[in-house]
């Protein structure tokens, strides 16, 4: 099996092949490291790689395998984590030059759980500054493997790029306003944002504590389910981590969705949404219907004011998170993050209380809606794989952030779990995505529906064309 063959295996398959000793972890890890060495100098998905650690972990995994011992479902599987997750003895900068020399003495809980499940750590993935919406000016921005001029999504940009380019079998992202969903949609991968508190936040740099969600980004919904099964659960180091038992996320009939009610607000998913995105959502609707699901017409609660409130809400909590270094070291911050923190310091307790009341109202409305249906189907974002230049221009337009995050921010505010998955293609062959939303702690149904969809379609199997083009300085892929 060639490096290329190995690198495009999904996580579930590669774990099975290692378990059956048809591949060794060392073989797989070496193939991944060679691919990273060849492609990442052009893609910049990794903030730093950990080849020595990865090979040591791979050899240890094979040695245990030879003795008939398997650590867990990720035994010997190479993965990568967003660079805001603490890694003992390894720099963790969260996209901030101010922390480029920070070396944690302990692992984040999510990193520890991945290690205990047998995963091999390839490295730390690049991201926007402190997981807000812009990369620090000193950071080399990751490149979308579908198009060198395409937007990667924020803030888990490196996670989306590495997963889409076959530079890891699964990755960790975080989502505060859409940061698992934007890069998943833009890079054509599957991202699972769990219920808030389903995954421990211990040892993960905060952006906004009550909005931050940690979840897997993989090539398939099944892969996301396997990773979430490892990550989810209570944690003595994080009192906000939910105590609820962790189910088998791969359980349930993935061949049929009979009896599953999927809510769709036809006006909501079409208003101010690009036709290619609406087409992807409608194609997904047809597939779900063919699998036996019942499509139910619903009216989404009005979230315009809530979306407008996301920035000040995030600003207040981010200002708390950065107290030790801001404003004292303001000159070392990038302009987007500094502007957010300045806003957070200006706002008052009264401002915050107004936002919290809006948040509680919307959460209650969404909970009530979820009593009528099992899932909601909608876009992940209103644009289909936009060019980076287009996003930069849109930032100058009034209401840009409200438009971009109208399908993501509300469920970060309410804490509901979501699954983003490739569901179509643009006229230029770039990915277009759809999103499912479930009731709190119903990630199992999201994974089941995603697996059913991906069993009936091949959007998740499509690969960025001619990745080797990134090694050629003479040629660039097209733009909008």
Coordinates of C-alpha atoms in Angstrom, one line a residue:
X1 CA 0.0 0.0 0.0
X2 CA 1.4 3.4 -1.0
X3 CA 1.7 6.5 1.2
X4 CA -1.1 8.0 -0.9
X5 CA -3.3 4.9 -0.3
X6 CA -2.7 4.9 3.4
X7 CA -3.2 8.7 3.8
X8 CA -6.7 8.6 2.3
X9 CA -8.0 5.9 4.5
X10 CA -10.7 7.0 7.0
X11 CA -9.9 6.7 10.7
X12 CA -12.2 3.8 11.3
X13 CA -10.6 1.8 8.5
X14 CA -7.0 2.5 9.5
X15 CA -7.7 1.6 13.1
X16 CA -9.2 -1.7 11.9
X17 CA -6.2 -2.5 9.7
X18 CA -3.8 -1.8 12.6
X19 CA -5.9 -3.9 14.9
X20 CA -5.9 -6.8 12.4
X21 CA -2.1 -6.3 11.9
X22 CA -2.6 -5.7 8.2
X23 CA -0.8 -2.4 8.8
X24 CA 1.5 -1.3 11.6
X25 CA 1.3 2.0 13.4
X26 CA 4.9 2.7 12.3
X27 CA 4.0 2.2 8.7
X28 CA 1.0 4.5 8.9
X29 CA 2.9 7.1 10.9
X30 CA 5.9 7.2 8.6
X31 CA 3.6 7.5 5.6
X32 CA 1.8 10.5 7.3
X33 CA 5.1 12.2 8.3
X34 CA 6.4 11.8 4.7
X35 CA 3.2 13.3 3.4
X36 CA 3.4 16.2 5.9
X37 CA 7.0 16.8 5.0
X38 CA 6.1 17.0 1.3
X39 CA 2.9 19.0 1.3
X40 CA 2.8 21.1 4.5
X41 CA 5.5 23.5 3.5
X42 CA 2.9 24.8 1.0
X43 CA -0.3 24.2 3.1
X44 CA 1.0 25.5 6.5
X45 CA -1.6 23.4 8.4
X46 CA 0.8 22.6 11.2
X47 CA 2.1 25.1 13.7
X48 CA 4.6 22.4 14.7
X49 CA 5.1 18.7 14.0
X50 CA 6.2 16.2 16.6
X51 CA 7.9 13.4 14.5
X52 CA 10.1 12.0 17.2
X53 CA 7.2 11.7 19.6
X54 CA 4.9 10.3 16.9
X55 CA 7.4 7.6 15.9
X56 CA 8.0 6.7 19.6
X57 CA 4.3 6.4 20.2
X58 CA 3.8 4.3 17.0
X59 CA 6.6 1.9 18.0
X60 CA 5.1 1.6 21.5
X61 CA 1.7 0.9 19.9
X62 CA 3.1 -1.8 17.7
X63 CA 4.9 -3.4 20.7
X64 CA 1.7 -3.5 22.7
X65 CA -0.1 -4.9 19.7
X66 CA 2.4 -7.7 19.4
X67 CA 1.7 -8.6 23.0
X68 CA -2.0 -8.7 22.3
X69 CA -2.8 -5.5 24.0
X70 CA -4.9 -2.7 22.5
X71 CA -5.2 0.6 24.4
X72 CA -8.5 1.8 22.8
X73 CA -10.3 2.6 19.6
X74 CA -7.5 4.9 18.3
X75 CA -4.7 2.5 19.0
X76 CA -1.8 3.4 16.7
X77 CA -3.8 6.0 14.7
X78 CA -2.0 9.3 13.9
X79 CA -4.1 12.4 14.7
X80 CA -3.3 16.1 15.3
X81 CA -4.7 18.7 17.7
X82 CA -5.5 22.4 17.4
X83 CA -2.6 24.4 19.0
X84 CA -4.7 25.7 21.9
X85 CA -4.7 22.2 23.5
X86 CA -2.0 21.9 26.1
X87 CA 0.6 19.3 25.3
X88 CA 3.1 18.4 28.1
X89 CA 6.6 19.4 27.0
X90 CA 5.4 20.8 23.6
X91 CA 4.9 24.5 22.8
X92 CA 1.3 25.5 22.8
X93 CA 0.7 29.0 21.4
X94 CA -3.0 29.2 20.5
X95 CA -2.1 31.2 17.4
X96 CA -0.5 33.9 19.5
X97 CA 3.2 34.9 19.2
X98 CA 2.9 36.1 22.8
X99 CA 2.7 32.4 23.9
X100 CA 5.2 31.0 21.4
X101 CA 7.5 29.8 24.2
X102 CA 4.8 28.5 26.5
X103 CA 5.5 24.8 27.2
X104 CA 2.8 23.2 29.4
X105 CA 3.8 20.8 32.1
X106 CA 0.6 18.7 31.6
X107 CA -1.7 17.6 28.8
X108 CA -5.1 19.0 28.3
X109 CA -7.8 16.4 29.3
X110 CA -8.7 15.9 25.6
X111 CA -5.0 15.2 24.7
X112 CA -4.6 12.8 27.6
X113 CA -7.8 10.9 26.6
X114 CA -6.6 10.6 23.0
X115 CA -3.2 9.3 24.2
X116 CA -4.9 6.8 26.6
X117 CA -7.0 5.6 23.7
X118 CA -3.8 4.8 21.8
X119 CA -3.6 7.8 19.4
X120 CA -0.3 8.9 17.9
X121 CA 0.3 12.7 18.0
X122 CA 1.6 14.1 14.7
X123 CA 1.7 17.7 15.9
X124 CA -0.2 20.9 16.7
X125 CA -2.4 22.5 14.1
X126 CA -2.3 26.2 13.2
X127 CA -5.2 28.5 14.1
X128 CA -6.3 32.1 14.3
X129 CA -5.1 34.2 17.2
X130 CA -6.7 32.9 20.4
X131 CA -9.4 31.2 18.2
X132 CA -11.0 34.5 17.2
X133 CA -11.6 35.5 13.6
X134 CA -8.2 36.6 12.3
X135 CA -4.7 35.1 12.1
X136 CA -2.0 37.1 13.9
X137 CA 0.0 39.1 11.3
X138 CA 3.1 37.1 12.2
X139 CA 1.5 33.7 11.4
X140 CA 1.6 32.1 8.0
X141 CA -2.0 31.4 7.2
X142 CA -3.0 27.8 6.3
X143 CA -3.9 27.2 2.6
X144 CA -7.1 25.5 1.5
X145 CA -6.1 22.4 -0.4
X146 CA -9.1 22.7 -2.8
X147 CA -7.9 26.1 -4.0
X148 CA -4.8 28.1 -2.9
X149 CA -6.9 31.3 -3.0
X150 CA -9.8 29.8 -1.1
X151 CA -10.8 30.6 2.5
X152 CA -9.9 28.0 5.0
X153 CA -12.6 29.0 7.5
X154 CA -11.8 30.2 11.1
X155 CA -10.6 29.5 13.7
X156 CA -9.7 25.8 13.3
X157 CA -8.1 26.5 10.0
X158 CA -5.2 24.1 10.3
X159 CA -7.5 21.4 11.5
X160 CA -9.7 21.7 8.4
X161 CA -6.7 21.9 6.0
X162 CA -4.8 19.0 7.5
X163 CA -7.9 16.7 7.6
X164 CA -8.9 17.6 4.0
X165 CA -5.4 17.1 2.7
X166 CA -4.8 13.7 4.2
X167 CA -2.2 15.0 6.7
X168 CA -3.9 13.3 9.7
X169 CA -6.7 10.8 10.1
X170 CA -8.6 13.1 12.5
X171 CA -8.1 16.4 14.3
X172 CA -9.4 18.4 17.2
X173 CA -11.1 21.8 16.6
X174 CA -13.0 24.2 18.8
X175 CA -16.1 26.2 18.1
X176 CA -17.1 29.4 19.8
X177 CA -19.0 31.1 17.0
X178 CA -18.6 28.6 14.2
X179 CA -14.9 27.5 14.3
X180 CA -15.5 23.8 13.7
X181 CA -18.2 24.4 11.1
X182 CA -16.6 27.1 9.0
X183 CA -13.4 25.2 8.2
X184 CA -15.3 21.9 7.9
X185 CA -17.6 23.5 5.3
X186 CA -14.8 25.3 3.5
X187 CA -12.4 22.4 3.4
X188 CA -15.0 19.6 2.7
X189 CA -14.7 17.6 5.9
X190 CA -17.0 16.4 8.6
X191 CA -17.1 18.3 11.9
X192 CA -19.0 17.5 15.1
X193 CA -19.6 20.3 17.6
X194 CA -20.8 18.5 20.8
X195 CA -23.2 19.8 23.4
X196 CA -21.5 22.4 25.5
X197 CA -19.9 20.6 28.5
X198 CA -19.9 17.2 26.7
X199 CA -16.1 17.5 26.3
X200 CA -13.8 18.8 29.0
X201 CA -12.2 22.2 28.4
X202 CA -9.4 21.6 31.0
X203 CA -6.1 22.6 29.5
X204 CA -7.6 24.3 26.5
X205 CA -6.9 28.1 26.0
X206 CA -10.2 30.0 26.4
X207 CA -11.7 32.4 23.9
X208 CA -15.0 32.7 25.7
X209 CA -15.5 30.1 28.4
X210 CA -19.3 29.7 28.3
X211 CA -19.3 29.5 24.4
X212 CA -16.2 27.3 23.8
X213 CA -16.9 23.8 22.4
X214 CA -14.3 21.2 21.6
X215 CA -14.9 18.5 19.0
X216 CA -13.5 16.3 16.3
X217 CA -13.0 17.1 12.6
X218 CA -12.6 14.0 10.4
X219 CA -13.4 12.7 7.0
X220 CA -16.5 10.8 8.0
X221 CA -19.3 11.0 10.6
X222 CA -18.3 7.6 11.9
X223 CA -14.8 8.8 12.5
X224 CA -16.2 11.8 14.4
X225 CA -18.3 9.4 16.5
X226 CA -15.2 7.3 17.4
X227 CA -13.3 10.3 18.4
X228 CA -16.1 11.8 20.4
X229 CA -16.5 8.5 22.3
X230 CA -12.9 8.9 23.5
X231 CA -13.3 12.6 24.3
X232 CA -16.7 12.9 26.0
X233 CA -17.4 12.5 29.7
X234 CA -17.0 14.0 33.1
X235 CA -13.6 15.4 34.3
X236 CA -12.5 16.1 37.8
X237 CA -10.5 19.0 36.5
X238 CA -13.5 20.7 34.8
X239 CA -16.6 21.0 36.9
X240 CA -18.6 22.2 33.9
X241 CA -18.0 18.9 32.1
X242 CA -21.3 17.0 32.0
X243 CA -21.7 13.9 34.2
X244 CA -24.0 12.1 31.8
X245 CA -22.9 8.6 30.7
X246 CA -21.2 8.4 27.3
X247 CA -23.1 6.2 24.8
X248 CA -21.8 4.2 21.9
X249 CA -21.9 6.9 19.2
X250 CA -21.7 4.2 16.4
X251 CA -24.8 2.4 17.7
X252 CA -28.1 2.5 15.8
X253 CA -29.3 1.6 12.3
X254 CA -27.3 3.7 9.8
X255 CA -29.1 2.1 6.8
X256 CA -32.5 3.6 7.6
X257 CA -33.7 6.8 9.3
X258 CA -37.3 5.6 9.5
X259 CA -39.2 7.5 12.2
X260 CA -36.6 10.3 12.4
X261 CA -38.2 13.7 12.1
X262 CA -36.0 16.4 10.5
X263 CA -37.2 20.0 10.7
X264 CA -36.6 22.3 7.8
X265 CA -37.5 26.0 7.6
X266 CA -37.5 26.6 3.9
X267 CA -37.4 30.4 4.2
X268 CA -34.6 30.3 6.8
X269 CA -32.3 28.1 4.7
X270 CA -32.8 30.2 1.5
X271 CA -32.8 33.8 2.7
X272 CA -29.5 35.5 1.9
X273 CA -27.9 32.2 1.1
X274 CA -25.9 31.4 -2.0
X275 CA -27.8 29.1 -4.5
X276 CA -25.1 26.5 -4.3
X277 CA -25.5 26.2 -0.5
X278 CA -29.3 26.1 -0.8
X279 CA -28.9 23.4 -3.4
X280 CA -26.7 21.3 -1.1
X281 CA -29.2 21.6 1.7
X282 CA -32.1 20.6 -0.6
X283 CA -30.0 17.6 -1.9
X284 CA -29.4 16.5 1.6
X285 CA -33.1 16.8 2.3
X286 CA -33.9 14.5 -0.6
X287 CA -31.3 11.9 0.6
X288 CA -32.7 12.0 4.1
X289 CA -36.2 11.4 2.8
X290 CA -34.9 8.5 0.7
X291 CA -33.5 7.0 3.9
X292 CA -36.9 7.1 5.5
X293 CA -36.8 10.4 7.5
X294 CA -39.8 12.5 7.8
X295 CA -39.2 16.2 6.8
X296 CA -41.2 18.5 9.0
X297 CA -41.8 22.1 8.1
X298 CA -40.8 24.3 11.1
X299 CA -40.3 28.0 11.9
X300 CA -36.9 28.8 13.3
X301 CA -36.9 31.2 16.2
X302 CA -35.8 34.7 15.3
X303 CA -32.1 34.9 16.3
X304 CA -31.1 38.2 14.7
X305 CA -30.7 40.0 18.0
X306 CA -28.9 37.0 19.4
X307 CA -26.4 36.9 16.6
X308 CA -25.8 40.6 17.0
X309 CA -25.0 39.9 20.6
X310 CA -22.4 37.2 19.9
X311 CA -19.5 39.6 19.4
X312 CA -20.0 41.6 22.7
X313 CA -20.7 38.4 24.6
X314 CA -17.5 36.9 23.3
X315 CA -15.6 40.1 23.9
X316 CA -16.5 40.2 27.6
X317 CA -15.5 36.6 28.2
X318 CA -12.3 36.9 26.1
X319 CA -11.3 40.0 28.1
X320 CA -11.5 37.9 31.3
X321 CA -9.5 35.1 29.6
X322 CA -6.7 37.6 28.6
X323 CA -6.4 39.5 31.9
X324 CA -2.8 38.4 32.5
X325 CA -1.5 39.9 29.3
X326 CA -4.0 42.4 28.0
X327 CA -3.9 45.4 27.9
X328 CA -0.4 45.3 29.5
X329 CA 1.1 43.7 26.3
X330 CA -1.4 45.1 23.8
X331 CA 1.3 45.8 21.2
X332 CA 2.0 42.1 20.8
X333 CA -1.6 41.4 19.8
X334 CA -3.0 41.4 16.3
X335 CA -5.6 44.1 15.4
X336 CA -8.7 41.8 15.3
X337 CA -8.1 40.2 18.7
X338 CA -7.0 43.5 20.3
X339 CA -10.1 45.2 19.0
X340 CA -12.3 42.5 20.5
X341 CA -10.6 42.7 23.9
X342 CA -10.9 46.5 23.9
X343 CA -14.6 46.1 23.3
X344 CA -14.9 43.6 26.1
X345 CA -13.2 46.0 28.6
X346 CA -15.6 48.8 27.6
X347 CA -18.9 46.9 28.1
X348 CA -20.7 46.9 31.4
X349 CA -22.3 44.3 33.6
X350 CA -25.7 45.6 32.4
X351 CA -24.7 45.0 28.8
X352 CA -23.7 41.5 29.7
X353 CA -27.0 40.8 31.6
X354 CA -29.0 41.9 28.6
X355 CA -27.1 39.4 26.4
X356 CA -27.5 36.6 28.9
X357 CA -31.3 37.2 28.9
X358 CA -31.4 37.0 25.1
X359 CA -29.3 33.8 25.3
X360 CA -31.6 32.2 27.8
X361 CA -34.7 33.1 25.8
X362 CA -33.3 31.7 22.5
X363 CA -32.1 28.5 24.3
X364 CA -35.6 27.9 25.6
X365 CA -37.2 28.6 22.2
X366 CA -34.8 26.1 20.5
X367 CA -35.4 23.5 23.2
X368 CA -39.1 23.8 22.6
X369 CA -38.6 23.4 18.9
X370 CA -36.6 20.3 19.4
X371 CA -39.6 18.7 21.1
X372 CA -41.3 18.8 17.7
X373 CA -38.5 17.2 15.7
X374 CA -35.4 15.1 16.2
X375 CA -33.0 17.1 14.0
X376 CA -32.9 20.4 12.2
X377 CA -31.4 20.7 8.7
X378 CA -29.8 24.0 7.6
X379 CA -26.6 25.5 6.0
X380 CA -23.4 25.6 7.9
X381 CA -22.7 29.0 6.4
X382 CA -24.3 31.1 3.7
X383 CA -21.4 31.0 1.3
X384 CA -20.0 28.1 -0.7
X385 CA -16.2 27.8 -0.4
X386 CA -15.6 31.6 -0.9
X387 CA -12.2 33.0 -1.9
X388 CA -10.1 34.5 0.9
X389 CA -10.2 37.9 -0.9
X390 CA -14.0 37.8 -1.0
X391 CA -14.2 37.2 2.8
X392 CA -11.7 40.1 3.3
X393 CA -14.0 42.3 1.2
X394 CA -17.1 41.1 3.0
X395 CA -15.5 42.1 6.3
X396 CA -15.8 45.7 5.2
X397 CA -19.6 45.5 4.6
X398 CA -22.1 46.4 7.3
X399 CA -23.7 43.3 8.9
X400 CA -20.9 40.9 7.6
X401 CA -20.5 39.0 10.8
X402 CA -24.2 38.7 11.4
X403 CA -24.6 37.2 7.9
X404 CA -21.6 34.8 8.2
X405 CA -22.5 33.4 11.6
X406 CA -26.3 33.3 11.5
X407 CA -26.3 29.5 11.2
X408 CA -23.5 28.9 13.7
X409 CA -23.5 31.5 16.6
X410 CA -27.1 30.6 17.8
X411 CA -26.2 27.0 18.7
X412 CA -23.0 28.1 20.4
X413 CA -25.1 30.4 22.5
X414 CA -27.6 27.6 23.2
X415 CA -25.0 24.8 23.5
X416 CA -26.8 22.4 21.1
X417 CA -24.7 19.8 19.2
X418 CA -24.3 20.0 15.5
X419 CA -22.8 18.0 12.6
X420 CA -21.4 19.7 9.5
X421 CA -20.8 17.5 6.5
X422 CA -20.1 17.9 2.7
X423 CA -23.3 17.7 0.8
X424 CA -22.7 19.2 -2.6
X425 CA -20.3 21.0 -4.9
X426 CA -19.9 24.4 -6.4
X427 CA -19.7 25.0 -10.2
X428 CA -15.9 25.2 -9.7
X429 CA -15.8 21.8 -7.9
X430 CA -15.3 23.2 -4.4
X431 CA -17.2 21.7 -1.4
X432 CA -20.6 22.9 -0.3
X433 CA -21.9 21.8 3.1
X434 CA -25.0 21.2 5.2
X435 CA -25.5 21.2 9.0
X436 CA -27.7 19.1 11.3
X437 CA -28.7 20.3 14.8
X438 CA -29.9 18.0 17.6
X439 CA -31.2 18.3 21.1
X440 CA -28.7 18.5 23.9
X441 CA -26.6 15.3 24.4
X442 CA -28.1 13.7 21.2
X443 CA -24.8 13.5 19.4
X444 CA -25.6 9.8 18.7
X445 CA -28.4 10.7 16.4
X446 CA -26.2 13.2 14.6
X447 CA -23.6 10.6 14.0
X448 CA -26.2 8.0 12.9
X449 CA -27.8 10.5 10.4
X450 CA -24.4 11.5 9.1
X451 CA -23.4 7.9 8.6
X452 CA -26.6 7.2 6.8
X453 CA -26.1 10.2 4.5
X454 CA -22.5 9.3 3.8
X455 CA -23.5 5.7 3.1
X456 CA -25.9 6.9 0.4
X457 CA -23.6 9.6 -1.1
X458 CA -20.0 10.1 -2.0
X459 CA -19.4 13.8 -1.2
X460 CA -17.2 12.9 1.8
X461 CA -15.0 10.7 -0.5
X462 CA -14.1 13.5 -2.9
X463 CA -10.5 14.7 -2.6
X464 CA -8.9 18.0 -3.4
X465 CA -7.7 17.7 -7.0
X466 CA -3.9 17.7 -7.7
X467 CA -2.7 18.4 -4.2
X468 CA 0.9 18.1 -5.6
X469 CA 0.2 21.5 -7.4
X470 CA 1.1 23.1 -4.1
X471 CA 4.7 22.0 -4.6
X472 CA 4.8 24.0 -7.9
X473 CA 5.6 27.7 -7.6
X474 CA 4.7 28.3 -11.2
X475 CA 1.0 27.5 -10.9
X476 CA -2.0 28.5 -8.7
X477 CA -5.5 27.2 -8.6
X478 CA -8.4 29.4 -9.6
X479 CA -10.1 32.1 -7.6
X480 CA -13.6 33.5 -7.6

